[in-house]
Structure formats: C-alpha cells, structure tokens
Amino acid sequence: MSSLTAIFGSSEEKTHDSDKLMDLYWNRAELKKEFAGMRKEQYRLLDRIKQQEGSAARLQQKLDHLEELLIDPDWAHNVVVYYQLRGIGQRCERKLARFAEQLKQQREKKSHNTVLVGWNERRKQEARDVTARKLDICDQGQRLEDELQAEQQRLTSMSAFVRIFRGGSSMKTIDRLATEIETAVRDQQSLDDSLREIENRTPPEHQGLDVAAKRSINLMILAFAQQLYSHFADDGIAPLIKEATEKSVGAINYGTAFECEKFLVSVKKRVVRMEAAKDFADVLQKRAQLLGDTAKFNGESDAVPLAASVSVFFDIDEQGSVQRSNVNIAGENYWGISKSFSR
C-alpha cells in the first residue's frame, strides 16, 4: 500500500497541486487582463500625444504666419486693425452674455418670488382656517366643561333620595360630557399638529421659466444685440468686426497704413460711445416690442424666434423715430447671440 502511495501520491497532495494550478491560472488571467488594460491606456496616451503635437504644430504655423505679417511693413498695420476689431467683437459678446445672464436671473427671481408669494398666502390662509377651527373647538370645550361642572354640582347637591331616581341620568350626562371633552382635546391637539406642519413646510423650489417668459427674454436679448450693433452700424464697421472674429489674421486687407490709422481712430470713438451709453432701457423695450410684432416661432414650445422673422434692424434715435434696415443679427450670429438665447 505504501508503495502505491509512493507511486501515485496521496489524494491530499493531488488536491493541493490542483489548487496551486488553479491559482496560477487565475493569476495568469488577471495579469493578461491588466496587461491589456495597460496597452489600451498606452494607445490612448499615444493618441493624445499625437493630438497635442498636431495642435502645437498648427499653433507654431500660426505664430510663424503672424511673425511674417508683422515683419512685412505693408501688412503690420492690417494685423493691428484685425486684432482691434477682434477684441471689440469679443467685448460685445461678453456684454451680451452678461446682459442675457442678468436678465434671466432677474426674471427667474421675479417668477419665483411670485410663486413664493402665492404659496405663502395660501399657507397663511390655511393656517387662519385651522386657527379658526381650533378657536371654535376651544369655545366648545369650554362650554362642555362649564356644563360638566354644573352637572357635577347638580349631582352633588341632590339628596340621597333624589339620587335614587335622577342620579343615573345625571351620571350618563356627566359621562357623555367627559367623552365630548376628551374628543375636543384630541381635536385641538390634532389642529396644533396641523399648525406646526403648516408653519414648517418647505417652500417650493423654482420650476424654471415658461415659454412665454423665455420668448420675452430672447426678444430683449435681440434688442440689446441691436443696441450694440447700432454703435458700429455706420461705414460697415459691424460686419468687419464680425468678419474678424470668424477669419484668421492676414485674410483681410484693411488698406494702407494711413487708411488703417484713420479707421482705428473712428473705431475708438465708437467704442467710447458704446461704453458711455446709459439710460437706454426705454429704447430696448421699444425694440423688443417691435421685434415681438414680427417674431415667429417654429412651434408652440420653441422660445427662440425664427431668424428670418426678426431680420429687421430698428435704429431708434433720441426723438424716438424709427428707421428700419435689413440686418439678420440672429441668423448671422452677431456677438455669439445663439449662445445667449434662453431655450
């Protein structure tokens, strides 16, 4: 027997060897899985390196191109005009985005305040109703206690002979009054709980603006975009600003050094006028109303008007007279207006 064990080994040894083989198998599987994950991460990182190298190469090409333009005396002044116009476009875009955000916040706050006022008024009315019921129950309880006290005194004042005949009826009345008093106390406690629940209610969260409010906001955003446009409407400066934000440097020739210098002086004056402009709220309201008269929407749930329906620019002077011209501010995405719309 011992010789057989020596030849074939014991069952315990076979089980131990089998466990070791299984451990090796699973360890190998885990290592292969981890290795595959590392290779995948390696490929991802290599791809990112290629993308970064491509971006760096394109940026270097732009810098080399810009350097060549600045070295060229016939193009250096054009570069200055280009970046001045580009900067104005970015400034107008920030102004519009800030105006749109402030307007949205104001409308949302006003809308939420209206909801809160209505909710609070309903809560107060409910509390008044509960308080009125509580007072009625208190009055009823006081009346029952008075009746109970009177009945108890009546029973006490009865002679022994009279109690034989009337005491039972009086005790029933006392029991009934005591039961009604207990019910009144429970009702009063329940109403106290209701008052505490009403007082501790959480105000409703803001549910957002409805379509009508969003449309009103978008018309005001369009009106403000037209207000910005009005400062650069003359001499075709506004389209040049928009063009500078869309094309690369060197793609536009603004003329000779003298023409560029003269142009920059004119542009600077308009920027100063834009920054100094105040008290144009009435003009914005009038523009928004005029835009609202022509605005059309793709569907009942759409808040952004169709660009073609609001492609009229309303130039309003200090006397309030209105001049119309065709400028599709929404369609041509002046000042990045598509990002500012409330949707």
C-alpha positions as a printed Julia matrix, in Angstrom:
343×3 Matrix{Float64}:
   0.0     0.0     0.0
   2.78    2.33    0.87
   4.37    1.56   -2.45
   1.19    2.56   -4.31
   1.05    5.81   -2.4
   4.64    6.46   -3.29
   3.91    5.82   -6.96
   0.58    7.71   -7.37
   0.73   10.1    -4.44
  -1.94   10.78   -1.85
  -5.31   12.43   -2.55
  -4.35   15.37   -0.3
  -1.23   16.04   -2.38
  -3.29   15.88   -5.6
  -5.81   18.39   -4.18
  -3.03   20.73   -3.11
  -1.41   20.56   -6.56
  -4.78   21.2    -8.2
  -5.32   24.31   -6.05
  -1.88   25.59   -6.99
  -2.66   25.09  -10.68
  -5.96   26.95  -10.35
  -4.23   29.84   -8.56
  -1.63   30.03  -11.32
  -4.4    30.0   -13.95
  -6.37   32.84  -12.36
  -3.23   34.87  -11.63
  -2.23   34.5   -15.28
  -5.73   35.57  -16.38
  -5.63   38.63  -14.13
  -2.17   39.56  -15.4
  -3.35   39.27  -19.02
  -6.37   41.44  -18.25
  -4.23   44.06  -16.53
  -1.71   43.98  -19.37
  -4.5    44.51  -21.92
  -5.73   47.48  -19.91
  -2.23   48.95  -19.79
  -1.83   48.55  -23.56
  -5.18   50.25  -24.13
  -4.11   53.15  -21.87
  -0.8    53.31  -23.72
  -2.57   53.65  -27.07
  -4.85   56.33  -25.63
  -1.9    58.32  -24.3
  -0.02   57.96  -27.59
  -3.1    59.24  -29.42
  -3.28   62.23  -27.08
   0.4    62.94  -27.65
  -0.21   62.95  -31.4
  -3.14   65.32  -30.97
  -1.07   67.63  -28.77
   1.78   67.53  -31.27
  -0.65   68.37  -34.06
  -2.1    71.27  -32.07
   1.37   72.54  -31.24
   2.38   72.33  -34.9
  -0.7    74.26  -36.01
  -0.1    76.87  -33.34
   3.5    77.23  -34.43
   2.34   77.71  -38.01
   0.02   80.48  -36.86
   2.81   82.14  -34.89
   5.17   81.92  -37.87
   2.47   83.37  -40.13
   1.79   86.2   -37.66
   5.51   86.94  -37.41
   5.77   87.14  -41.19
   2.83   89.57  -41.29
   4.32   91.78  -38.58
   7.67   91.85  -40.36
   6.02   92.92  -43.62
   5.53   96.74  -43.47
   2.57   96.51  -45.85
   0.74   94.12  -43.54
   1.72   95.12  -39.99
  -0.94   97.83  -39.73
  -3.56   95.35  -41.01
  -2.67   92.99  -38.18
  -3.27   95.78  -35.64
  -6.67   96.58  -37.14
  -7.59   92.9   -37.24
  -6.89   92.33  -33.55
  -8.54   95.6   -32.54
 -11.73   94.57  -34.34
 -11.49   91.05  -32.96
 -11.15   92.46  -29.44
 -14.24   94.64  -29.95
 -16.2    91.61  -31.12
 -15.17   89.65  -28.03
 -16.08   92.62  -25.82
 -19.54   92.86  -27.38
 -20.0    89.11  -26.98
 -19.16   89.35  -23.26
 -21.51   92.3   -22.84
 -24.36   90.42  -24.5
 -23.7    87.24  -22.49
 -23.61   89.22  -19.23
 -26.8    91.1   -20.1
 -28.57   87.84  -21.01
 -27.5    86.13  -17.78
 -28.55   89.07  -15.61
 -31.88   89.3   -17.41
 -32.52   85.57  -16.95
 -31.66   85.77  -13.25
 -33.94   88.78  -12.73
 -36.86   87.09  -14.5
 -36.3    83.82  -12.64
 -36.14   85.64   -9.32
 -39.29   87.61  -10.11
 -41.09   84.47  -11.24
 -40.01   82.54   -8.16
 -40.98   85.42   -5.87
 -44.45   85.41   -7.44
 -44.71   81.67   -6.79
 -43.49   82.14   -3.21
 -45.96   84.97   -2.54
 -48.86   82.83   -3.75
 -47.63   79.8    -1.82
 -47.14   81.83    1.36
 -50.57   83.44    1.06
 -52.22   80.03    0.65
 -50.23   78.76    3.64
 -51.32   81.7     5.79
 -54.96   81.27    4.74
 -54.79   77.58    5.61
 -53.28   78.47    8.99
 -56.06   81.02    9.58
 -58.69   78.39    8.75
 -57.1    75.87   11.14
 -56.8    78.51   13.86
 -60.47   79.42   13.42
 -61.46   75.76   13.8
 -59.22   75.5    16.84
 -60.91   78.51   18.45
 -64.33   77.0    17.77
 -63.24   73.76   19.41
 -61.76   75.67   22.37
 -65.06   77.52   22.81
 -66.94   74.24   22.52
 -64.61   72.6    25.05
 -65.07   75.48   27.49
 -68.84   75.22   27.12
 -68.7    71.46   27.73
 -66.52   71.95   30.8
 -69.0    74.51   32.15
 -71.87   72.08   31.54
 -69.88   69.27   33.17
 -69.1    71.37   36.22
 -72.76   72.43   36.52
 -73.95   68.82   36.18
 -71.42   67.66   38.8
 -72.61   70.38   41.2
 -76.21   69.42   40.48
 -75.44   65.78   41.26
 -73.61   66.74   44.44
 -76.49   68.92   45.6
 -79.02   66.1    45.2
 -80.3    64.41   48.32
 -79.81   60.69   48.69
 -83.48   60.08   47.96
 -83.43   62.16   44.75
 -80.23   60.46   43.57
 -82.06   57.16   43.53
 -84.37   58.45   40.82
 -82.25   61.07   38.98
 -78.66   60.15   39.75
 -78.36   57.61   36.92
 -79.49   60.11   34.3
 -77.13   62.72   35.7
 -74.19   60.27   35.6
 -74.9    59.45   31.96
 -74.87   63.16   31.19
 -71.54   63.57   33.04
 -70.03   60.61   31.13
 -71.24   62.0    27.82
 -69.83   65.44   28.59
 -66.47   63.94   29.7
 -66.27   61.93   26.44
 -67.04   65.01   24.34
 -64.4    66.99   26.25
 -61.8    64.28   25.54
 -62.74   64.35   21.86
 -62.41   68.14   21.82
 -58.95   67.92   23.44
 -57.82   65.37   20.83
 -59.17   67.55   18.02
 -57.36   70.55   19.48
 -54.08   68.6    19.64
 -54.57   67.45   16.05
 -55.11   71.05   14.94
 -51.97   72.1    16.84
 -50.05   69.45   14.88
 -51.55   70.78   11.65
 -50.46   74.33   12.52
 -46.9    73.16   13.19
 -46.89   71.25    9.91
 -48.11   74.33    8.03
 -45.52   76.53    9.73
 -42.65   74.13    8.96
 -43.49   73.5     5.31
 -40.61   73.78    2.86
 -41.13   76.48    0.2
 -41.45   75.16   -3.36
 -38.32   75.03   -5.49
 -38.03   77.18   -8.57
 -39.6    75.4   -11.52
 -37.96   77.5   -14.23
 -39.45   79.91  -16.73
 -42.31   79.13  -19.05
 -42.12   79.53  -22.83
 -43.73   82.98  -22.79
 -41.13   84.3   -20.32
 -38.27   82.81  -22.35
 -39.61   84.41  -25.54
 -39.79   87.77  -23.8
 -36.2    87.35  -22.59
 -34.97   86.41  -26.08
 -36.61   89.47  -27.62
 -34.8    91.64  -25.07
 -31.53   89.87  -25.87
 -32.1    90.6   -29.56
 -32.88   94.21  -28.71
 -29.62   94.52  -26.75
 -27.67   92.9   -29.61
 -29.16   95.53  -31.92
 -28.15   98.2   -29.4
 -24.53   97.01  -29.65
 -24.81   96.83  -33.43
 -26.09  100.41  -33.59
 -22.74  101.77  -32.34
 -20.93  100.2   -35.31
 -23.66  100.32  -37.96
 -22.17  103.26  -39.9
 -19.47  102.69  -42.53
 -19.98   98.94  -42.39
 -17.86   98.53  -39.25
 -20.1    95.94  -37.62
 -19.68   93.4   -40.45
 -15.92   93.95  -40.32
 -15.94   93.2   -36.57
 -17.89   90.01  -37.19
 -15.56   89.04  -40.04
 -12.51   89.48  -37.8
 -13.97   87.04  -35.27
 -14.52   84.41  -37.97
 -11.46   84.66  -40.21
  -7.79   84.28  -39.47
  -5.28   87.11  -39.35
  -3.96   88.03  -42.76
  -7.15   87.03  -44.55
  -8.43   90.62  -44.65
  -6.76   93.7   -46.07
  -7.94   96.94  -44.47
  -5.91   99.26  -46.69
  -2.78  101.39  -46.36
  -1.15  102.43  -43.12
  -2.84  105.85  -43.35
  -6.26  104.28  -44.01
  -5.82  101.84  -41.12
  -4.79  104.62  -38.74
  -7.78  106.72  -39.73
 -10.06  103.7   -39.4
  -8.81  102.89  -35.89
  -9.46  106.46  -34.73
 -13.07  106.18  -35.92
 -13.49  102.77  -34.31
 -12.08  104.01  -31.0
 -14.62  106.83  -30.9
 -17.44  104.36  -31.39
 -16.12  102.12  -28.64
 -16.0   105.1   -26.26
 -19.56  105.96  -27.21
 -20.68  102.38  -26.62
 -19.08  102.24  -23.16
 -20.57  105.62  -22.2
 -24.09  104.72  -23.32
 -26.59  104.74  -20.45
 -30.32  105.02  -19.84
 -31.33  103.11  -22.95
 -33.83  100.84  -21.18
 -36.77  102.53  -22.91
 -35.1   102.02  -26.29
 -34.58   98.34  -25.51
 -38.23   97.95  -24.53
 -39.36   99.63  -27.75
 -37.04   97.48  -29.86
 -38.22   94.33  -28.1
 -41.84   95.31  -28.76
 -41.14   95.96  -32.44
 -39.31   92.65  -32.72
 -42.19   90.92  -30.97
 -44.6    92.25  -33.58
 -42.69   90.44  -36.35
 -41.3    87.42  -34.46
 -42.49   83.96  -35.47
 -41.64   80.65  -33.84
 -41.26   77.18  -35.22
 -43.61   75.63  -32.66
 -45.56   76.37  -29.5
 -42.75   75.06  -27.31
 -39.97   76.99  -29.09
 -38.63   80.09  -27.33
 -36.11   81.27  -29.94
 -37.73   83.16  -32.84
 -37.08   82.19  -36.42
 -34.11   84.26  -37.62
 -35.86   85.34  -40.81
 -38.78   86.79  -38.84
 -36.54   89.12  -36.79
 -34.09   90.14  -39.53
 -35.06   93.82  -39.32
 -32.72   96.25  -37.54
 -34.56   99.07  -35.74
 -32.45  102.21  -35.46
 -34.14  104.44  -32.85
 -32.85  107.99  -32.36
 -33.16  110.24  -29.3
 -36.51  111.61  -30.53
 -37.91  108.08  -30.76
 -38.17  107.93  -34.54
 -37.51  104.51  -36.02
 -35.6   103.6   -39.17
 -35.66  100.04  -40.46
 -32.99   98.14  -42.36
 -32.29   94.51  -43.15
 -29.77   93.03  -40.7
 -30.15   89.4   -39.66
 -28.42   89.56  -36.29
 -29.81   86.22  -35.13
 -29.23   84.43  -38.42
 -25.67   85.68  -38.78
 -24.98   85.07  -35.08
 -23.72   88.57  -34.26
 -21.94   88.73  -30.88
 -22.41   84.97  -30.48
 -26.09   85.57  -29.75
 -27.04   81.91  -30.29
 -25.21   81.03  -27.07
 -27.08   83.69  -25.08
 -30.63   82.76  -26.04
 -32.85   81.23  -23.38
 -34.1    77.84  -24.55
